[in-house]
Short mmCIF file of C-alpha atoms in Angstrom, two decimals:
data_model
loop_
_atom_site.label_atom_id
_atom_site.label_comp_id
_atom_site.label_asym_id
_atom_site.label_seq_id
_atom_site.Cartn_x
_atom_site.Cartn_y
_atom_site.Cartn_z
CA UNK A 1 61.88 -78.21 -15.08
CA UNK A 2 59.13 -76.64 -12.98
CA UNK A 3 55.85 -78.34 -12.12
CA UNK A 4 52.47 -76.91 -13.09
CA UNK A 5 51.77 -75.55 -9.60
CA UNK A 6 55.25 -74.00 -9.42
CA UNK A 7 54.64 -72.21 -12.70
CA UNK A 8 51.25 -71.09 -11.38
CA UNK A 9 52.63 -69.84 -8.06
CA UNK A 10 55.43 -67.94 -9.83
CA UNK A 11 52.92 -66.30 -12.15
CA UNK A 12 50.62 -65.24 -9.31
CA UNK A 13 53.48 -63.67 -7.37
CA UNK A 14 54.99 -62.01 -10.46
CA UNK A 15 51.61 -60.48 -11.34
CA UNK A 16 51.66 -58.56 -8.04
CA UNK A 17 49.49 -60.74 -5.79
CA UNK A 18 51.50 -62.15 -2.84
CA UNK A 19 48.79 -64.45 -1.50
CA UNK A 20 46.16 -67.03 -2.41
CA UNK A 21 42.84 -67.10 -0.61
CA UNK A 22 39.99 -69.51 -0.18
CA UNK A 23 39.19 -72.93 1.19
CA UNK A 24 41.50 -75.72 -0.01
CA UNK A 25 40.74 -79.10 -1.49
CA UNK A 26 42.86 -82.19 -2.00
CA UNK A 27 44.53 -80.95 -5.17
CA UNK A 28 45.08 -77.46 -3.74
CA UNK A 29 47.69 -78.68 -1.27
CA UNK A 30 50.45 -78.85 -3.91
CA UNK A 31 49.76 -75.25 -4.90
CA UNK A 32 49.73 -74.21 -1.26
CA UNK A 33 53.14 -75.86 -0.81
CA UNK A 34 54.53 -74.10 -3.88
CA UNK A 35 53.18 -70.79 -2.56
CA UNK A 36 54.74 -71.39 0.85
CA UNK A 37 58.14 -72.03 -0.73
CA UNK A 38 57.84 -68.63 -2.39
CA UNK A 39 56.98 -66.80 0.86
CA UNK A 40 53.40 -66.29 -0.25
CA UNK A 41 50.45 -66.43 2.14
CA UNK A 42 47.52 -68.79 1.95
CA UNK A 43 44.60 -67.08 3.69
CA UNK A 44 42.08 -69.64 4.88
CA UNK A 45 38.54 -68.36 4.63
CA UNK A 46 35.52 -69.85 6.33
CA UNK A 47 33.39 -69.85 3.19
CA UNK A 48 34.33 -69.99 -0.49
CA UNK A 49 32.12 -67.08 -1.53
CA UNK A 50 33.90 -64.78 0.91
CA UNK A 51 37.26 -65.96 -0.42
CA UNK A 52 36.32 -65.08 -3.99
CA UNK A 53 34.98 -61.68 -2.92
CA UNK A 54 38.18 -60.91 -1.01
CA UNK A 55 40.35 -61.92 -3.97
CA UNK A 56 38.21 -60.00 -6.46
CA UNK A 57 38.25 -56.85 -4.31
CA UNK A 58 42.04 -57.07 -4.06
CA UNK A 59 42.03 -57.18 -7.85
CA UNK A 60 39.87 -54.06 -8.02
CA UNK A 61 42.07 -52.10 -5.62
CA UNK A 62 45.48 -53.10 -7.00
CA UNK A 63 44.84 -54.05 -10.62
CA UNK A 64 46.62 -57.37 -9.99
CA UNK A 65 44.17 -60.27 -10.23
CA UNK A 66 43.24 -61.90 -6.96
CA UNK A 67 43.41 -65.69 -6.79
CA UNK A 68 40.92 -67.90 -4.95
CA UNK A 69 40.64 -71.66 -4.58
CA UNK A 70 38.01 -74.25 -3.83
CA UNK A 71 37.72 -77.99 -3.69
CA UNK A 72 35.74 -79.83 -6.34
CA UNK A 73 31.97 -80.30 -6.17
CA UNK A 74 30.50 -78.48 -3.15
CA UNK A 75 33.44 -76.09 -2.85
CA UNK A 76 33.16 -75.10 -6.50
CA UNK A 77 29.41 -74.54 -6.29
CA UNK A 78 29.82 -72.61 -3.03
CA UNK A 79 32.24 -70.21 -4.73
CA UNK A 80 29.82 -69.27 -7.52
CA UNK A 81 28.41 -66.16 -5.84
CA UNK A 82 31.86 -64.71 -5.30
CA UNK A 83 32.80 -65.30 -8.93
CA UNK A 84 29.48 -63.74 -9.95
CA UNK A 85 30.54 -60.70 -7.94
CA UNK A 86 33.73 -60.44 -10.00
CA UNK A 87 31.69 -60.86 -13.21
CA UNK A 88 29.07 -58.17 -12.57
CA UNK A 89 31.25 -55.82 -10.53
CA UNK A 90 34.04 -56.02 -13.12
CA UNK A 91 36.89 -57.29 -10.92
CA UNK A 92 40.01 -59.16 -12.12
CA UNK A 93 39.98 -62.62 -10.54
CA UNK A 94 41.49 -66.07 -11.14
CA UNK A 95 39.23 -68.74 -9.63
CA UNK A 96 40.81 -72.19 -9.27
CA UNK A 97 38.74 -75.32 -8.70
CA UNK A 98 40.08 -78.77 -7.89
CA UNK A 99 38.91 -81.50 -10.21
CA UNK A 100 39.19 -85.26 -10.66
CA UNK A 101 41.58 -86.52 -13.34
CA UNK A 102 39.97 -87.06 -16.72
CA UNK A 103 39.21 -90.78 -16.44
CA UNK A 104 37.55 -90.40 -13.04
CA UNK A 105 35.63 -87.34 -14.17
CA UNK A 106 34.21 -89.26 -17.12
CA UNK A 107 33.29 -92.41 -15.19
CA UNK A 108 32.67 -91.44 -11.56
CA UNK A 109 29.59 -89.88 -9.98
CA UNK A 110 30.38 -88.83 -6.40
CA UNK A 111 31.18 -85.08 -6.31
CA UNK A 112 31.33 -85.05 -10.10
CA UNK A 113 30.08 -81.72 -11.44
CA UNK A 114 30.88 -80.03 -14.71
CA UNK A 115 32.56 -76.96 -13.22
CA UNK A 116 33.20 -75.32 -16.56
CA UNK A 117 29.53 -75.52 -17.51
CA UNK A 118 28.67 -73.78 -14.22
CA UNK A 119 31.26 -71.03 -14.51
CA UNK A 120 31.14 -70.40 -18.25
CA UNK A 121 28.19 -67.91 -18.07
CA UNK A 122 29.84 -65.81 -15.35
CA UNK A 123 33.47 -65.72 -16.47
CA UNK A 124 35.43 -64.17 -19.32
CA UNK A 125 37.11 -67.51 -19.94
CA UNK A 126 36.91 -71.00 -18.43
CA UNK A 127 39.60 -73.60 -19.08
CA UNK A 128 41.10 -76.84 -17.80
CA UNK A 129 44.77 -76.56 -16.86
CA UNK A 130 47.23 -78.99 -18.45
CA UNK A 131 50.93 -79.18 -17.69
CA UNK A 132 52.02 -79.14 -21.36
CA UNK A 133 50.25 -75.83 -22.03
CA UNK A 134 50.27 -74.37 -18.50
CA UNK A 135 52.45 -71.34 -19.17
CA UNK A 136 50.42 -70.21 -22.15
CA UNK A 137 47.11 -70.82 -20.34
CA UNK A 138 48.26 -68.92 -17.26
CA UNK A 139 49.51 -65.99 -19.34
CA UNK A 140 46.20 -65.87 -21.21
CA UNK A 141 44.26 -66.05 -17.94
CA UNK A 142 46.12 -63.07 -16.46
CA UNK A 143 45.69 -60.97 -19.58
CA UNK A 144 42.04 -61.88 -19.97
CA UNK A 145 41.20 -61.10 -16.34
CA UNK A 146 42.84 -57.68 -16.35
CA UNK A 147 41.98 -56.35 -19.83
CA UNK A 148 38.97 -54.00 -20.01
CA UNK A 149 36.33 -55.01 -19.19
CA UNK A 150 38.08 -56.72 -16.20
CA UNK A 151 36.50 -59.87 -14.85
CA UNK A 152 36.95 -63.43 -13.61
CA UNK A 153 38.69 -66.36 -15.29
CA UNK A 154 37.99 -69.90 -14.12
CA UNK A 155 40.64 -72.61 -14.21
CA UNK A 156 39.75 -76.24 -13.46
CA UNK A 157 42.84 -78.01 -12.07
CA UNK A 158 42.72 -81.82 -12.46
CA UNK A 159 44.60 -84.09 -10.10
CA UNK A 160 47.71 -85.44 -11.77
CA UNK A 161 48.38 -82.19 -13.64
CA UNK A 162 49.45 -80.26 -10.55
CA UNK A 163 52.85 -81.92 -10.12
CA UNK A 164 53.48 -82.81 -13.76
CA UNK A 165 56.37 -81.04 -15.48
CA UNK A 166 55.38 -77.91 -17.37
CA UNK A 167 57.65 -77.31 -20.39
CA UNK A 168 58.97 -73.83 -21.01
CA UNK A 169 57.00 -72.00 -23.68
CA UNK A 170 58.68 -69.89 -26.36
CA UNK A 171 56.84 -66.67 -25.57
CA UNK A 172 57.83 -63.20 -24.33
CA UNK A 173 58.43 -63.15 -20.55
CA UNK A 174 55.74 -60.60 -19.72
CA UNK A 175 52.76 -62.26 -18.09
CA UNK A 176 50.42 -59.35 -18.77
CA UNK A 177 50.13 -57.43 -22.00
CA UNK A 178 52.27 -54.31 -22.26
CA UNK A 179 50.26 -51.49 -23.79
CA UNK A 180 51.19 -47.97 -24.86
CA UNK A 181 48.42 -45.37 -24.56
CA UNK A 182 48.33 -42.46 -26.98
CA UNK A 183 46.80 -38.99 -26.74
CA UNK A 184 44.62 -38.21 -29.76
CA UNK A 185 45.34 -35.00 -31.59
CA UNK A 186 42.69 -32.28 -31.66
CA UNK A 187 41.77 -32.83 -35.30
CA UNK A 188 40.63 -36.40 -34.61
CA UNK A 189 38.34 -35.17 -31.83
CA UNK A 190 36.59 -32.43 -33.79
CA UNK A 191 33.06 -33.93 -33.65
CA UNK A 192 33.30 -34.34 -29.86
CA UNK A 193 34.84 -30.91 -29.33
CA UNK A 194 32.07 -29.34 -31.37
CA UNK A 195 29.48 -30.92 -29.07
CA UNK A 196 31.34 -29.74 -25.98
CA UNK A 197 31.93 -26.19 -27.23
CA UNK A 198 28.24 -25.72 -27.97
CA UNK A 199 27.22 -26.80 -24.48
CA UNK A 200 26.52 -24.24 -21.76
CA UNK A 201 25.48 -26.72 -19.07
CA UNK A 202 27.46 -29.95 -19.51
CA UNK A 203 27.35 -32.67 -16.85
CA UNK A 204 29.74 -35.59 -16.32
CA UNK A 205 28.60 -39.09 -15.35
CA UNK A 206 31.64 -41.11 -14.28
CA UNK A 207 31.78 -44.90 -14.22
CA UNK A 208 34.12 -47.84 -13.78
CA UNK A 209 36.21 -47.19 -16.87
CA UNK A 210 37.76 -44.22 -15.06
CA UNK A 211 39.12 -46.65 -12.48
CA UNK A 212 40.30 -49.25 -14.99
CA UNK A 213 42.47 -46.63 -16.66
CA UNK A 214 43.44 -44.88 -13.41
CA UNK A 215 42.08 -41.65 -14.84
CA UNK A 216 40.77 -39.97 -11.69
CA UNK A 217 43.13 -36.99 -11.84
CA UNK A 218 42.37 -36.40 -15.52
CA UNK A 219 38.64 -36.62 -14.85
CA UNK A 220 38.88 -33.91 -12.21
CA UNK A 221 40.96 -31.69 -14.47
CA UNK A 222 38.48 -32.18 -17.31
CA UNK A 223 35.55 -31.29 -15.02
CA UNK A 224 37.35 -28.17 -13.84
CA UNK A 225 38.11 -27.09 -17.40
CA UNK A 226 34.42 -27.50 -18.27
CA UNK A 227 33.07 -26.14 -15.01
CA UNK A 228 30.74 -29.16 -15.02
CA UNK A 229 29.11 -30.97 -12.07
CA UNK A 230 30.11 -34.62 -11.64
CA UNK A 231 27.86 -37.53 -10.74
CA UNK A 232 29.55 -40.87 -10.12
CA UNK A 233 28.28 -44.40 -9.79
CA UNK A 234 28.52 -45.89 -6.31
CA UNK A 235 31.57 -47.97 -7.32
CA UNK A 236 33.30 -44.73 -8.31
CA UNK A 237 32.83 -42.71 -5.12
CA UNK A 238 36.07 -40.82 -4.61
CA UNK A 239 37.24 -40.56 -8.23
CA UNK A 240 36.53 -36.89 -7.58
CA UNK A 241 37.14 -36.04 -3.94
CA UNK A 242 33.78 -35.72 -2.24
CA UNK A 243 34.68 -32.36 -0.77
CA UNK A 244 35.40 -30.96 -4.24
CA UNK A 245 32.92 -28.19 -5.16
CA UNK A 246 32.05 -29.87 -8.49
CA UNK A 247 31.16 -33.19 -6.88
CA UNK A 248 27.38 -33.55 -6.98
CA UNK A 249 26.85 -37.08 -5.67
CA UNK A 250 26.05 -40.61 -6.76
CA UNK A 251 23.86 -41.97 -9.51
CA UNK A 252 21.27 -44.16 -7.80
CA UNK A 253 18.67 -44.48 -10.52
CA UNK A 254 16.07 -42.39 -8.73
CA UNK A 255 13.96 -39.34 -9.31
CA UNK A 256 16.12 -37.01 -7.26
CA UNK A 257 19.01 -36.95 -9.75
CA UNK A 258 16.77 -36.46 -12.78
CA UNK A 259 16.17 -32.79 -11.97
CA UNK A 260 19.91 -32.12 -12.07
CA UNK A 261 20.65 -34.18 -15.19
CA UNK A 262 17.62 -32.79 -17.02
CA UNK A 263 18.98 -29.26 -16.65
CA UNK A 264 22.08 -30.20 -18.64
CA UNK A 265 22.30 -29.52 -22.35
CA UNK A 266 25.03 -32.16 -22.82
CA UNK A 267 25.63 -35.39 -20.91
CA UNK A 268 29.19 -36.70 -21.04
CA UNK A 269 29.59 -40.25 -19.76
CA UNK A 270 33.15 -41.19 -18.88
CA UNK A 271 33.81 -44.91 -18.64
CA UNK A 272 30.18 -45.60 -17.76
CA UNK A 273 29.24 -49.29 -17.73
CA UNK A 274 25.50 -50.05 -17.95
CA UNK A 275 25.89 -52.69 -15.22
CA UNK A 276 26.32 -49.79 -12.78
CA UNK A 277 22.84 -48.41 -13.49
CA UNK A 278 19.42 -49.50 -12.32
CA UNK A 279 17.78 -51.81 -14.91
CA UNK A 280 15.45 -49.16 -16.25
CA UNK A 281 15.00 -47.37 -19.56
CA UNK A 282 17.33 -44.38 -20.04
CA UNK A 283 15.15 -41.39 -19.06
CA UNK A 284 16.96 -38.56 -20.85
CA UNK A 285 16.68 -37.21 -24.40
CA UNK A 286 19.65 -34.87 -23.95
CA UNK A 287 22.56 -35.18 -26.44
CA UNK A 288 25.09 -37.63 -25.02
CA UNK A 289 28.82 -37.94 -25.62
CA UNK A 290 30.31 -41.24 -24.44
CA UNK A 291 34.02 -41.63 -23.66
CA UNK A 292 34.68 -45.35 -23.35
CA UNK A 293 37.61 -47.76 -23.28
CA UNK A 294 35.46 -50.63 -24.57
CA UNK A 295 32.66 -50.50 -27.16
CA UNK A 296 29.18 -50.13 -25.67
CA UNK A 297 27.13 -52.94 -27.16
CA UNK A 298 24.10 -53.14 -24.86
CA UNK A 299 22.42 -49.98 -26.24
CA UNK A 300 21.06 -49.12 -22.79
CA UNK A 301 22.65 -45.65 -22.74
CA UNK A 302 22.01 -44.14 -26.18
CA UNK A 303 25.06 -42.10 -27.14
CA UNK A 304 24.87 -39.40 -29.79
CA UNK A 305 28.59 -40.00 -30.28
CA UNK A 306 30.92 -42.53 -28.65
CA UNK A 307 34.70 -42.16 -28.70
CA UNK A 308 36.76 -45.24 -27.96
CA UNK A 309 40.21 -45.12 -26.40
CA UNK A 310 42.15 -45.14 -23.18
CA UNK A 311 40.30 -42.76 -20.85
CA UNK A 312 43.37 -40.80 -19.73
CA UNK A 313 44.34 -40.10 -23.33
CA UNK A 314 40.82 -39.12 -24.37
CA UNK A 315 40.43 -36.69 -21.48
CA UNK A 316 43.84 -35.11 -22.10
CA UNK A 317 43.09 -34.72 -25.79
CA UNK A 318 39.70 -33.14 -25.18
CA UNK A 319 40.92 -30.92 -22.37
CA UNK A 320 43.51 -29.38 -24.66
CA UNK A 321 40.75 -28.13 -26.90
CA UNK A 322 38.27 -26.72 -24.39
CA UNK A 323 37.98 -24.36 -21.49
CA UNK A 324 35.23 -22.59 -19.59
CA UNK A 325 32.31 -23.90 -21.62
CA UNK A 326 30.14 -24.30 -18.51
CA UNK A 327 29.88 -22.04 -15.47
CA UNK A 328 26.94 -23.60 -13.72
CA UNK A 329 28.81 -26.55 -12.22
CA UNK A 330 29.55 -25.56 -8.63
CA UNK A 331 26.11 -24.09 -8.01
CA UNK A 332 24.33 -27.06 -9.60
CA UNK A 333 26.42 -29.53 -7.61
CA UNK A 334 25.78 -27.70 -4.33
CA UNK A 335 22.05 -27.52 -4.99
CA UNK A 336 21.91 -31.25 -5.64
CA UNK A 337 23.91 -32.10 -2.51
CA UNK A 338 21.50 -29.99 -0.44
CA UNK A 339 18.49 -31.73 -2.00
CA UNK A 340 19.91 -35.14 -1.07
CA UNK A 341 20.62 -34.05 2.50
CA UNK A 342 17.11 -32.64 2.88
CA UNK A 343 15.61 -35.88 1.53
CA UNK A 344 17.59 -38.00 4.00
CA UNK A 345 16.98 -35.91 7.10
CA UNK A 346 13.80 -37.68 8.13
CA UNK A 347 13.07 -37.35 11.87
CA UNK A 348 13.33 -40.46 14.04
CA UNK A 349 12.81 -41.23 17.71
CA UNK A 350 16.09 -43.08 18.12
CA UNK A 351 19.50 -42.87 16.49
CA UNK A 352 18.86 -42.67 12.75
CA UNK A 353 21.04 -44.57 10.26
CA UNK A 354 21.84 -41.41 8.33
CA UNK A 355 22.94 -39.59 11.47
CA UNK A 356 25.05 -42.61 12.46
CA UNK A 357 26.85 -42.25 9.12
CA UNK A 358 27.58 -38.58 9.75
CA UNK A 359 28.97 -39.44 13.18
CA UNK A 360 31.17 -42.18 11.70
CA UNK A 361 32.61 -39.89 9.03
CA UNK A 362 33.39 -37.21 11.62
CA UNK A 363 34.97 -39.68 14.06
CA UNK A 364 37.22 -41.59 11.65
CA UNK A 365 40.43 -40.36 9.99
CA UNK A 366 40.20 -38.84 6.52
CA UNK A 367 42.14 -41.72 4.92
CA UNK A 368 39.75 -44.40 6.21
CA UNK A 369 38.71 -46.95 3.59
CA UNK A 370 35.07 -48.05 3.75
CA UNK A 371 33.29 -51.13 2.47
CA UNK A 372 29.52 -51.40 2.32
CA UNK A 373 27.12 -54.32 2.22
CA UNK A 374 23.88 -54.56 0.28
CA UNK A 375 20.62 -53.79 2.06
CA UNK A 376 18.53 -50.85 3.19
CA UNK A 377 21.43 -49.10 4.87
CA UNK A 378 23.51 -49.13 1.66
CA UNK A 379 21.52 -46.26 0.16
CA UNK A 380 22.35 -44.09 3.16
CA UNK A 381 26.01 -45.11 3.32
CA UNK A 382 26.47 -44.28 -0.37
CA UNK A 383 24.98 -40.81 0.14
CA UNK A 384 26.34 -39.91 3.57
CA UNK A 385 29.84 -41.40 3.69
CA UNK A 386 32.42 -39.20 1.99
CA UNK A 387 35.44 -40.67 0.20
CA UNK A 388 38.37 -38.58 -0.92
CA UNK A 389 40.22 -40.82 -3.35
CA UNK A 390 39.55 -43.60 -5.88
CA UNK A 391 38.91 -47.12 -4.55
CA UNK A 392 38.49 -45.77 -1.02
CA UNK A 393 34.83 -46.84 -1.06
CA UNK A 394 34.15 -50.46 -1.97
CA UNK A 395 30.78 -52.11 -2.48
CA UNK A 396 28.92 -54.64 -4.59
CA UNK A 397 26.80 -52.74 -7.07
CA UNK A 398 26.63 -54.84 -10.23
CA UNK A 399 25.69 -58.00 -8.34
CA UNK A 400 24.45 -56.21 -5.21
CA UNK A 401 25.24 -59.18 -2.99
CA UNK A 402 24.86 -59.31 0.75
CA UNK A 403 27.84 -60.61 2.69
CA UNK A 404 30.29 -58.33 0.86
CA UNK A 405 31.44 -55.88 3.54
CA UNK A 406 33.66 -58.13 5.70
CA UNK A 407 35.66 -59.92 2.96
CA UNK A 408 35.86 -56.63 1.06
CA UNK A 409 37.32 -54.98 4.16
CA UNK A 410 39.89 -57.76 4.55
CA UNK A 411 41.02 -57.13 0.96
CA UNK A 412 41.33 -53.41 1.69
CA UNK A 413 43.40 -54.17 4.78
CA UNK A 414 45.74 -56.38 2.75
CA UNK A 415 46.15 -53.66 0.13
CA UNK A 416 46.50 -50.81 2.66
CA UNK A 417 47.92 -52.24 5.89
CA UNK A 418 48.58 -48.82 7.40
CA UNK A 419 45.11 -47.31 6.96
CA UNK A 420 41.91 -47.71 8.99
CA UNK A 421 39.27 -49.90 7.33
CA UNK A 422 35.60 -49.93 8.27
CA UNK A 423 32.94 -52.33 7.01
CA UNK A 424 29.34 -51.06 7.07
CA UNK A 425 26.82 -53.89 7.21
CA UNK A 426 23.23 -54.52 8.09
CA UNK A 427 22.67 -57.24 10.63
CA UNK A 428 21.49 -59.63 7.89
CA UNK A 429 24.51 -59.11 5.65
CA UNK A 430 26.87 -59.30 8.62
CA UNK A 431 25.56 -62.74 9.57
CA UNK A 432 26.25 -64.03 6.06
CA UNK A 433 29.99 -63.46 6.54
CA UNK A 434 30.34 -63.62 10.31
CA UNK A 435 32.76 -66.56 10.20
CA UNK A 436 35.46 -64.45 8.65
CA UNK A 437 35.74 -62.34 11.78
CA UNK A 438 37.91 -65.28 12.74
CA UNK A 439 39.97 -64.76 9.58
CA UNK A 440 40.46 -61.08 10.46
CA UNK A 441 41.74 -62.00 13.92
CA UNK A 442 43.83 -65.03 12.95
CA UNK A 443 45.45 -63.34 9.95
CA UNK A 444 46.08 -60.13 11.91
CA UNK A 445 43.99 -58.02 9.56
CA UNK A 446 42.21 -55.70 11.99
CA UNK A 447 39.04 -54.09 10.68
CA UNK A 448 36.13 -52.20 12.21
CA UNK A 449 32.71 -53.69 11.49
CA UNK A 450 29.85 -51.26 12.09
CA UNK A 451 26.57 -53.17 12.11
CA UNK A 452 23.26 -51.36 11.63
CA UNK A 453 21.21 -53.30 14.15
CA UNK A 454 17.59 -52.71 13.13
CA UNK A 455 16.66 -56.30 14.05
CA UNK A 456 15.20 -57.14 10.64
CA UNK A 457 15.91 -57.56 6.94
CA UNK A 458 14.98 -53.94 6.47
CA UNK A 459 14.98 -53.73 2.67
CA UNK A 460 12.37 -56.49 2.45
CA UNK A 461 10.33 -54.82 5.19
CA UNK A 462 10.37 -51.63 3.12
CA UNK A 463 9.06 -53.50 0.10
CA UNK A 464 6.40 -55.19 2.17
CA UNK A 465 5.31 -51.83 3.51
CA UNK A 466 5.24 -50.18 0.08
CA UNK A 467 3.18 -53.07 -1.27
CA UNK A 468 0.89 -52.95 1.79
CA UNK A 469 1.87 -56.45 2.87
CA UNK A 470 2.18 -57.16 6.57
CA UNK A 471 5.61 -57.83 8.05
CA UNK A 472 6.42 -61.50 7.84
CA UNK A 473 9.57 -63.62 7.79
CA UNK A 474 12.09 -60.80 8.19
CA UNK A 475 12.71 -60.55 11.93
CA UNK A 476 16.19 -60.81 13.38
CA UNK A 477 17.30 -59.62 16.81
CA UNK A 478 18.17 -61.42 20.00
CA UNK A 479 21.90 -61.36 19.27
CA UNK A 480 24.50 -60.88 21.98
CA UNK A 481 26.87 -58.81 19.87
CA UNK A 482 29.59 -58.49 22.48
CA UNK A 483 29.77 -62.23 23.17
CA UNK A 484 29.63 -63.00 19.46
CA UNK A 485 32.61 -60.76 18.72
CA UNK A 486 34.59 -62.00 21.69
CA UNK A 487 33.96 -65.59 20.66
CA UNK A 488 35.98 -64.92 17.52
CA UNK A 489 38.71 -63.08 19.42
CA UNK A 490 37.48 -59.64 18.39
CA UNK A 491 36.30 -56.73 20.51
CA UNK A 492 32.58 -55.98 20.67
CA UNK A 493 30.43 -53.07 21.81
CA UNK A 494 26.79 -52.04 21.54
CA UNK A 495 25.95 -48.34 21.19
CA UNK A 496 22.69 -46.41 21.18
CA UNK A 497 23.71 -42.73 21.10
CA UNK A 498 25.89 -40.48 18.99
CA UNK A 499 28.38 -39.99 21.81
CA UNK A 500 28.71 -43.73 22.41
CA UNK A 501 29.29 -44.32 18.70
CA UNK A 502 31.98 -41.65 18.51
CA UNK A 503 33.78 -43.12 21.53
CA UNK A 504 33.54 -46.66 20.17
CA UNK A 505 34.92 -45.75 16.75
CA UNK A 506 37.82 -43.78 18.16
CA UNK A 507 38.65 -46.60 20.57
CA UNK A 508 38.54 -49.14 17.75
CA UNK A 509 41.03 -47.15 15.67
CA UNK A 510 43.42 -46.88 18.62
CA UNK A 511 43.08 -50.52 19.69
CA UNK A 512 44.40 -52.11 16.51
CA UNK A 513 42.03 -55.02 17.07
CA UNK A 514 39.14 -56.19 14.96
CA UNK A 515 36.09 -54.57 16.53
CA UNK A 516 32.38 -55.13 16.04
CA UNK A 517 30.25 -52.08 16.82
CA UNK A 518 26.54 -52.85 16.87
CA UNK A 519 24.59 -49.62 16.43
CA UNK A 520 21.00 -49.76 17.66
CA UNK A 521 19.22 -47.71 15.03
CA UNK A 522 15.68 -46.59 14.36
CA UNK A 523 14.88 -47.72 10.82
CA UNK A 524 11.43 -46.12 10.69
CA UNK A 525 12.81 -43.49 8.29
CA UNK A 526 13.70 -45.89 5.50
CA UNK A 527 10.43 -45.80 3.56
CA UNK A 528 10.33 -42.00 3.35
CA UNK A 529 14.00 -41.89 2.36
CA UNK A 530 13.60 -44.49 -0.35
CA UNK A 531 10.53 -42.74 -1.71
CA UNK A 532 12.48 -39.49 -1.90
CA UNK A 533 15.67 -40.88 -3.40
CA UNK A 534 14.83 -43.94 -5.43
CA UNK A 535 11.88 -45.64 -7.03
CA UNK A 536 11.12 -49.11 -5.67
#
């Protein structure tokens, strides 16, 4: 009869995740041993938050839930931000925390924290693992984490339960729910088709549900049948290739996109999750058709009609009944793209962050996967970097956490070992995850880290400037980037010109080593760019 940790390790591997990540505790060692016996990796991170972000990002890319671990007490509280990432960025994750056995938990004080009370508000389910019910709990955890809306599940693992025998449960062998998607017939879609057929200028707003149902190809076909421009959320960059003539750009919650959306006579949201939008009132009175795989309960985006179902099936069913309703799409999309470019092209004395992005896109191969940190530079990366396929651009949008880019890039490297991976980070966000440069080197997961070195926490400086508050408490600088990178076993270079950046990026791709490229940028353009693109 298998032990609890053996059942758990088997389930993780069978679900499609061949590794566990995090920082171990005393009770984790039995799970690590079980994983080792099954030829699984344990990737040691330098901070629990980064471990959870890596695991969650793996879950986003592959659909198989990532698994992260922490010790009890301080390890569990340290991991909270990474689990919050999975919660608000809708990523399938299993977060395991060590815990004292029941008697000690009820009577002791040192390192005693109620983990489930902490994680309950930011998980889809929180449970304590017991050997007698382990197989059912693990099966439920996997199904809960991966079912729309995807998200994290927390499992507290008490000492004493890890090596106890776990009886076989009389359930079907499938760990995750098998589902059969259907295509609705035209008659059932009549109200939606009537809305679409009346529209002359429809626009599509694509969100995370497109990715959950792997509906990128159907979305593009639907847009082409309508002749409609497509705006995506930042998490969905690439669901329509960003060199497609109907691709307009990204929804950023600013004034610049309102001109385009306000011209439409029908808004069609496809898998849009309100967590992807800025927390502002919906600004449009245009009729709105929502295609969703989960009911929209928050009432933030007021739909005239919402159709529930698997996104692929809904798009196929609707596409069969329409064609050529809109002819404005390509022109409207091109006009919007030009407006964004004009708004970003603010003159600077030194190398501008937006120009650095253009150089990076030109220098790197088309199949490069990019991750992006939070901060002032994120707005420019989202607009200037082009992605050509789904899940080729990875960022924290729902939580908007700094420290995302490096662990996110490590997840991308694990999922796509043969493709270049670049992490875009401000100097502040980079320093929050700098320790896992060592993980990249030790685990042989080479990534390129491009740091926007503006020597400050630029987003806060922007807010200070807009509020007419003097600069205070935001200065960075004084870093020896080359020595820092080399200290972790990585390559390091500092660049100040477009030519130097091109050379450094091309060298990094060829080297196969983890490389830190610090780009000395002139951030004086940020305020004008933010004013043009987004309200602060």
